[in-house]
Amino acid sequence: MIVTTGLTVPEGEISETIGIVRGNTIRAKHIGTDIVAALRNLVGGEVGEYTKLMAEAREQAYDRMVAHAESLGADAIIGVNFTTSMITDGAAEILAYGTGVKLKR
């Protein structure tokens, strides 16, 4: 599966647009992570626990987007974007989306 933020696919010519493909996940913070983050706020620096949590959430949303595209028969996904929104205090949604396309063979 070719995945790009661009609107063209260098590896081939687009023959058909399938439509929007997406994948999402909602992740909540863990109390232990909050305690470590609060301590980190005192001394400064990156909150690695949250960085890891968000990276894992992005990967899961990405994987789900690719699976959605494959289920529709897409060869590639163009115009890929990620967005994050807060669902409730301590929980956020990560959404990966783009346009599924077929390539000329």
CSV table of N, CA and C in Angstrom, one decimal:
chain,number,residue,atom,x,y,z
A,1,MET,N,0.9,-1.2,0.0
A,1,MET,CA,0.0,0.0,0.0
A,1,MET,C,0.9,1.2,0.0
A,2,ILE,N,0.7,2.1,-1.0
A,2,ILE,CA,1.4,3.4,-1.0
A,2,ILE,C,0.6,4.4,-0.2
A,3,VAL,N,1.2,5.1,0.7
A,3,VAL,CA,0.5,6.1,1.5
A,3,VAL,C,1.3,7.4,1.4
A,4,THR,N,0.7,8.5,1.0
A,4,THR,CA,1.4,9.8,0.8
A,4,THR,C,0.5,11.0,1.3
A,5,THR,N,1.2,12.0,1.7
A,5,THR,CA,0.5,13.2,2.0
A,5,THR,C,0.2,14.0,0.8
A,6,GLY,N,0.9,13.7,-0.3
A,6,GLY,CA,0.7,14.4,-1.6
A,6,GLY,C,-0.6,14.0,-2.3
A,7,LEU,N,-0.9,14.7,-3.3
A,7,LEU,CA,-2.1,14.4,-4.1
A,7,LEU,C,-1.9,13.6,-5.3
A,8,THR,N,-0.6,13.2,-5.5
A,8,THR,CA,-0.3,12.3,-6.7
A,8,THR,C,0.5,11.2,-6.1
A,9,VAL,N,0.7,10.2,-7.0
A,9,VAL,CA,1.5,9.0,-6.6
A,9,VAL,C,2.6,8.9,-7.6
A,10,PRO,N,3.8,9.2,-7.2
A,10,PRO,CA,5.0,9.1,-8.1
A,10,PRO,C,5.2,7.7,-8.7
A,11,GLU,N,4.7,6.6,-8.0
A,11,GLU,CA,4.9,5.3,-8.4
A,11,GLU,C,3.9,4.8,-9.5
A,12,GLY,N,2.9,5.7,-9.8
A,12,GLY,CA,1.9,5.2,-10.7
A,12,GLY,C,0.9,6.3,-11.0
A,13,GLU,N,0.1,6.1,-12.0
A,13,GLU,CA,-1.0,7.0,-12.4
A,13,GLU,C,-2.3,6.6,-11.7
A,14,ILE,N,-3.1,7.5,-11.2
A,14,ILE,CA,-4.3,7.2,-10.6
A,14,ILE,C,-5.4,7.0,-11.7
A,15,SER,N,-6.0,5.8,-11.5
A,15,SER,CA,-7.1,5.5,-12.5
A,15,SER,C,-8.5,5.6,-12.0
A,16,GLU,N,-8.6,5.6,-10.6
A,16,GLU,CA,-10.0,5.6,-10.0
A,16,GLU,C,-9.8,6.2,-8.6
A,17,THR,N,-10.8,7.0,-8.2
A,17,THR,CA,-10.9,7.5,-6.8
A,17,THR,C,-11.9,6.6,-6.1
A,18,ILE,N,-11.5,6.0,-5.1
A,18,ILE,CA,-12.5,5.1,-4.3
A,18,ILE,C,-13.2,6.0,-3.3
A,19,GLY,N,-12.6,6.9,-2.6
A,19,GLY,CA,-13.2,7.7,-1.7
A,19,GLY,C,-12.4,7.9,-0.4
A,20,ILE,N,-13.1,8.5,0.6
A,20,ILE,CA,-12.4,8.7,1.9
A,20,ILE,C,-12.2,7.4,2.6
A,21,VAL,N,-11.0,7.3,3.1
A,21,VAL,CA,-10.6,6.2,4.0
A,21,VAL,C,-10.2,6.7,5.3
A,22,ARG,N,-10.4,6.1,6.4
A,22,ARG,CA,-10.1,6.6,7.7
A,22,ARG,C,-9.8,5.5,8.7
A,23,GLY,N,-9.1,5.9,9.7
A,23,GLY,CA,-8.9,5.0,10.9
A,23,GLY,C,-8.8,5.9,12.1
A,24,ASN,N,-9.3,5.4,13.2
A,24,ASN,CA,-9.3,6.2,14.4
A,24,ASN,C,-9.1,5.4,15.7
A,25,THR,N,-8.7,6.0,16.7
A,25,THR,CA,-8.6,5.4,18.0
A,25,THR,C,-8.8,6.4,19.1
A,26,ILE,N,-9.3,6.1,20.2
A,26,ILE,CA,-9.5,7.0,21.3
A,26,ILE,C,-8.6,6.4,22.5
A,27,ARG,N,-7.7,7.2,23.0
A,27,ARG,CA,-6.9,6.8,24.1
A,27,ARG,C,-7.1,7.6,25.3
A,28,ALA,N,-7.0,7.0,26.5
A,28,ALA,CA,-7.1,7.7,27.7
A,28,ALA,C,-5.8,7.6,28.5
A,29,LYS,N,-5.6,8.7,29.3
A,29,LYS,CA,-4.4,8.7,30.1
A,29,LYS,C,-4.5,7.7,31.3
A,30,HIS,N,-3.4,7.2,31.8
A,30,HIS,CA,-3.3,6.3,32.9
A,30,HIS,C,-2.9,7.1,34.1
A,31,ILE,N,-3.4,6.8,35.3
A,31,ILE,CA,-3.1,7.6,36.5
A,31,ILE,C,-1.6,7.6,36.8
A,32,GLY,N,-0.9,6.5,36.5
A,32,GLY,CA,0.5,6.4,36.8
A,32,GLY,C,1.2,7.4,35.9
A,33,THR,N,0.8,7.5,34.6
A,33,THR,CA,1.4,8.4,33.7
A,33,THR,C,1.1,9.9,34.1
A,34,ASP,N,0.0,10.1,34.7
A,34,ASP,CA,-0.3,11.5,35.2
A,34,ASP,C,0.6,11.9,36.3
A,35,ILE,N,0.9,10.9,37.2
A,35,ILE,CA,1.8,11.2,38.3
A,35,ILE,C,3.2,11.6,37.8
A,36,VAL,N,3.7,10.8,36.9
A,36,VAL,CA,5.0,11.0,36.3
A,36,VAL,C,5.0,12.4,35.6
A,37,ALA,N,3.9,12.6,34.8
A,37,ALA,CA,3.9,13.9,34.1
A,37,ALA,C,3.8,15.1,35.1
A,38,ALA,N,3.2,15.0,36.2
A,38,ALA,CA,3.1,16.0,37.2
A,38,ALA,C,4.5,16.3,37.7
A,39,LEU,N,5.2,15.3,38.0
A,39,LEU,CA,6.6,15.4,38.5
A,39,LEU,C,7.5,16.1,37.4
A,40,ARG,N,7.3,15.7,36.2
A,40,ARG,CA,8.1,16.2,35.1
A,40,ARG,C,7.8,17.7,34.9
A,41,ASN,N,6.5,18.2,35.2
A,41,ASN,CA,6.2,19.6,35.1
A,41,ASN,C,7.0,20.4,36.1
A,42,LEU,N,7.4,19.8,37.2
A,42,LEU,CA,8.2,20.5,38.2
A,42,LEU,C,9.6,20.8,37.7
A,43,VAL,N,10.2,19.9,37.0
A,43,VAL,CA,11.6,20.0,36.5
A,43,VAL,C,11.7,20.4,35.0
A,44,GLY,N,10.6,20.3,34.3
A,44,GLY,CA,10.6,20.6,32.9
A,44,GLY,C,11.1,19.4,32.0
A,45,GLY,N,11.0,19.6,30.7
A,45,GLY,CA,11.4,18.5,29.8
A,45,GLY,C,10.2,17.8,29.2
A,46,GLU,N,10.6,17.0,28.2
A,46,GLU,CA,9.6,16.2,27.5
A,46,GLU,C,8.9,15.2,28.4
A,47,VAL,N,7.6,15.1,28.3
A,47,VAL,CA,6.8,14.1,29.0
A,47,VAL,C,6.8,12.8,28.1
A,48,GLY,N,7.8,12.0,28.2
A,48,GLY,CA,8.0,10.8,27.4
A,48,GLY,C,6.8,9.9,27.4
A,49,GLU,N,6.2,9.7,28.5
A,49,GLU,CA,5.1,8.8,28.7
A,49,GLU,C,3.9,9.2,27.7
A,50,TYR,N,3.6,10.5,27.7
A,50,TYR,CA,2.6,11.0,26.8
A,50,TYR,C,3.0,10.9,25.3
A,51,THR,N,4.3,11.2,25.1
A,51,THR,CA,4.8,11.1,23.7
A,51,THR,C,4.6,9.7,23.2
A,52,LYS,N,5.0,8.7,24.0
A,52,LYS,CA,4.8,7.3,23.6
A,52,LYS,C,3.3,6.9,23.4
A,53,LEU,N,2.5,7.4,24.3
A,53,LEU,CA,1.0,7.1,24.2
A,53,LEU,C,0.5,7.7,22.9
A,54,MET,N,0.9,8.9,22.5
A,54,MET,CA,0.4,9.5,21.3
A,54,MET,C,1.0,8.8,20.1
A,55,ALA,N,2.2,8.4,20.1
A,55,ALA,CA,2.8,7.7,19.0
A,55,ALA,C,2.1,6.4,18.7
A,56,GLU,N,1.8,5.7,19.8
A,56,GLU,CA,1.1,4.4,19.6
A,56,GLU,C,-0.3,4.6,19.1
A,57,ALA,N,-0.9,5.7,19.5
A,57,ALA,CA,-2.3,6.0,19.0
A,57,ALA,C,-2.2,6.3,17.5
A,58,ARG,N,-1.2,7.1,17.1
A,58,ARG,CA,-1.1,7.5,15.7
A,58,ARG,C,-0.9,6.2,14.8
A,59,GLU,N,0.0,5.3,15.3
A,59,GLU,CA,0.3,4.1,14.6
A,59,GLU,C,-1.0,3.3,14.4
A,60,GLN,N,-1.8,3.2,15.5
A,60,GLN,CA,-3.0,2.4,15.4
A,60,GLN,C,-4.0,3.0,14.5
A,61,ALA,N,-4.2,4.3,14.5
A,61,ALA,CA,-5.1,5.0,13.6
A,61,ALA,C,-4.6,4.8,12.1
A,62,TYR,N,-3.3,4.9,11.9
A,62,TYR,CA,-2.7,4.7,10.6
A,62,TYR,C,-3.0,3.3,10.1
A,63,ASP,N,-2.7,2.3,10.9
A,63,ASP,CA,-3.0,0.9,10.5
A,63,ASP,C,-4.4,0.7,10.2
A,64,ARG,N,-5.3,1.3,10.9
A,64,ARG,CA,-6.8,1.1,10.7
A,64,ARG,C,-7.2,1.8,9.4
A,65,MET,N,-6.6,2.9,9.1
A,65,MET,CA,-6.8,3.6,7.8
A,65,MET,C,-6.4,2.8,6.6
A,66,VAL,N,-5.2,2.2,6.7
A,66,VAL,CA,-4.7,1.3,5.7
A,66,VAL,C,-5.6,0.1,5.5
A,67,ALA,N,-6.0,-0.5,6.6
A,67,ALA,CA,-6.9,-1.7,6.6
A,67,ALA,C,-8.2,-1.3,5.9
A,68,HIS,N,-8.8,-0.1,6.2
A,68,HIS,CA,-10.0,0.4,5.6
A,68,HIS,C,-9.8,0.5,4.1
A,69,ALA,N,-8.7,1.1,3.7
A,69,ALA,CA,-8.4,1.3,2.2
A,69,ALA,C,-8.3,-0.1,1.5
A,70,GLU,N,-7.6,-1.0,2.1
A,70,GLU,CA,-7.4,-2.3,1.6
A,70,GLU,C,-8.8,-3.0,1.4
A,71,SER,N,-9.7,-2.9,2.4
A,71,SER,CA,-11.0,-3.5,2.3
A,71,SER,C,-11.8,-3.0,1.2
A,72,LEU,N,-11.5,-1.7,0.7
A,72,LEU,CA,-12.2,-1.1,-0.4
A,72,LEU,C,-11.5,-1.4,-1.7
A,73,GLY,N,-10.4,-2.1,-1.7
A,73,GLY,CA,-9.7,-2.4,-2.9
A,73,GLY,C,-8.7,-1.3,-3.4
A,74,ALA,N,-8.3,-0.4,-2.5
A,74,ALA,CA,-7.4,0.7,-2.9
A,74,ALA,C,-6.0,0.2,-3.1
A,75,ASP,N,-5.3,0.8,-4.0
A,75,ASP,CA,-3.9,0.5,-4.2
A,75,ASP,C,-3.0,1.5,-3.4
A,76,ALA,N,-3.6,2.7,-3.1
A,76,ALA,CA,-2.8,3.8,-2.5
A,76,ALA,C,-3.8,4.7,-1.8
A,77,ILE,N,-3.2,5.5,-0.9
A,77,ILE,CA,-3.9,6.5,-0.1
A,77,ILE,C,-3.2,7.8,-0.4
A,78,ILE,N,-3.9,8.8,-0.9
A,78,ILE,CA,-3.3,10.1,-1.1
A,78,ILE,C,-3.9,11.2,-0.1
A,79,GLY,N,-3.2,12.3,0.0
A,79,GLY,CA,-3.7,13.4,0.8
A,79,GLY,C,-3.9,13.0,2.3
A,80,VAL,N,-3.0,12.2,2.8
A,80,VAL,CA,-3.2,11.7,4.2
A,80,VAL,C,-2.9,12.8,5.2
A,81,ASN,N,-3.8,12.9,6.2
A,81,ASN,CA,-3.7,13.8,7.3
A,81,ASN,C,-4.0,13.1,8.6
A,82,PHE,N,-3.5,13.7,9.7
A,82,PHE,CA,-3.8,13.2,11.1
A,82,PHE,C,-4.5,14.4,11.8
A,83,THR,N,-5.4,14.1,12.7
A,83,THR,CA,-6.0,15.1,13.5
A,83,THR,C,-6.3,14.6,14.9
A,84,THR,N,-6.3,15.4,15.9
A,84,THR,CA,-6.5,15.0,17.2
A,84,THR,C,-7.6,15.9,17.8
A,85,SER,N,-8.4,15.3,18.6
A,85,SER,CA,-9.4,16.1,19.3
A,85,SER,C,-9.6,15.5,20.7
A,86,MET,N,-9.9,16.3,21.6
A,86,MET,CA,-10.2,15.9,23.0
A,86,MET,C,-11.6,15.4,23.1
A,87,ILE,N,-11.8,14.2,23.6
A,87,ILE,CA,-13.1,13.7,23.8
A,87,ILE,C,-13.7,14.0,25.1
A,88,THR,N,-12.9,13.9,26.1
A,88,THR,CA,-13.2,14.2,27.5
A,88,THR,C,-11.9,14.5,28.3
A,89,ASP,N,-12.0,14.9,29.5
A,89,ASP,CA,-10.8,15.2,30.2
A,89,ASP,C,-10.0,13.9,30.4
A,90,GLY,N,-8.8,13.9,29.8
A,90,GLY,CA,-7.9,12.7,29.9
A,90,GLY,C,-8.1,11.7,28.7
A,91,ALA,N,-8.9,12.0,27.7
A,91,ALA,CA,-9.1,11.1,26.6
A,91,ALA,C,-9.1,11.9,25.3
A,92,ALA,N,-8.3,11.4,24.3
A,92,ALA,CA,-8.3,12.1,23.0
A,92,ALA,C,-8.5,11.1,21.9
A,93,GLU,N,-9.0,11.6,20.8
A,93,GLU,CA,-9.2,10.8,19.6
A,93,GLU,C,-8.1,11.2,18.6
A,94,ILE,N,-7.5,10.2,18.0
A,94,ILE,CA,-6.6,10.4,16.9
A,94,ILE,C,-7.2,9.8,15.6
A,95,LEU,N,-7.3,10.7,14.6
A,95,LEU,CA,-8.0,10.3,13.3
A,95,LEU,C,-7.0,10.4,12.2
A,96,ALA,N,-6.8,9.3,11.4
A,96,ALA,CA,-6.0,9.4,10.2
A,96,ALA,C,-6.9,9.2,9.0
A,97,TYR,N,-6.8,10.1,8.0
A,97,TYR,CA,-7.7,10.0,6.9
A,97,TYR,C,-7.0,10.4,5.6
A,98,GLY,N,-7.6,10.0,4.5
A,98,GLY,CA,-7.1,10.4,3.2
A,98,GLY,C,-8.0,9.9,2.1
A,99,THR,N,-7.6,9.9,0.9
A,99,THR,CA,-8.4,9.4,-0.2
A,99,THR,C,-7.8,8.1,-0.8
A,100,GLY,N,-8.6,7.1,-0.8
A,100,GLY,CA,-8.2,5.8,-1.4
A,100,GLY,C,-8.3,5.9,-2.9
A,101,VAL,N,-7.3,5.4,-3.6
A,101,VAL,CA,-7.3,5.4,-5.1
A,101,VAL,C,-6.8,4.1,-5.6
A,102,LYS,N,-7.2,3.8,-6.8
A,102,LYS,CA,-6.7,2.7,-7.6
A,102,LYS,C,-5.6,3.2,-8.6
A,103,LEU,N,-4.6,2.5,-8.9
A,103,LEU,CA,-3.6,2.9,-9.8
A,103,LEU,C,-3.7,2.1,-11.1
A,104,LYS,N,-3.3,2.8,-12.2
A,104,LYS,CA,-3.3,2.1,-13.5
A,104,LYS,C,-2.2,1.0,-13.4
A,105,ARG,N,-2.5,-0.2,-14.0
A,105,ARG,CA,-1.5,-1.3,-14.0
A,105,ARG,C,-0.7,-1.3,-15.2
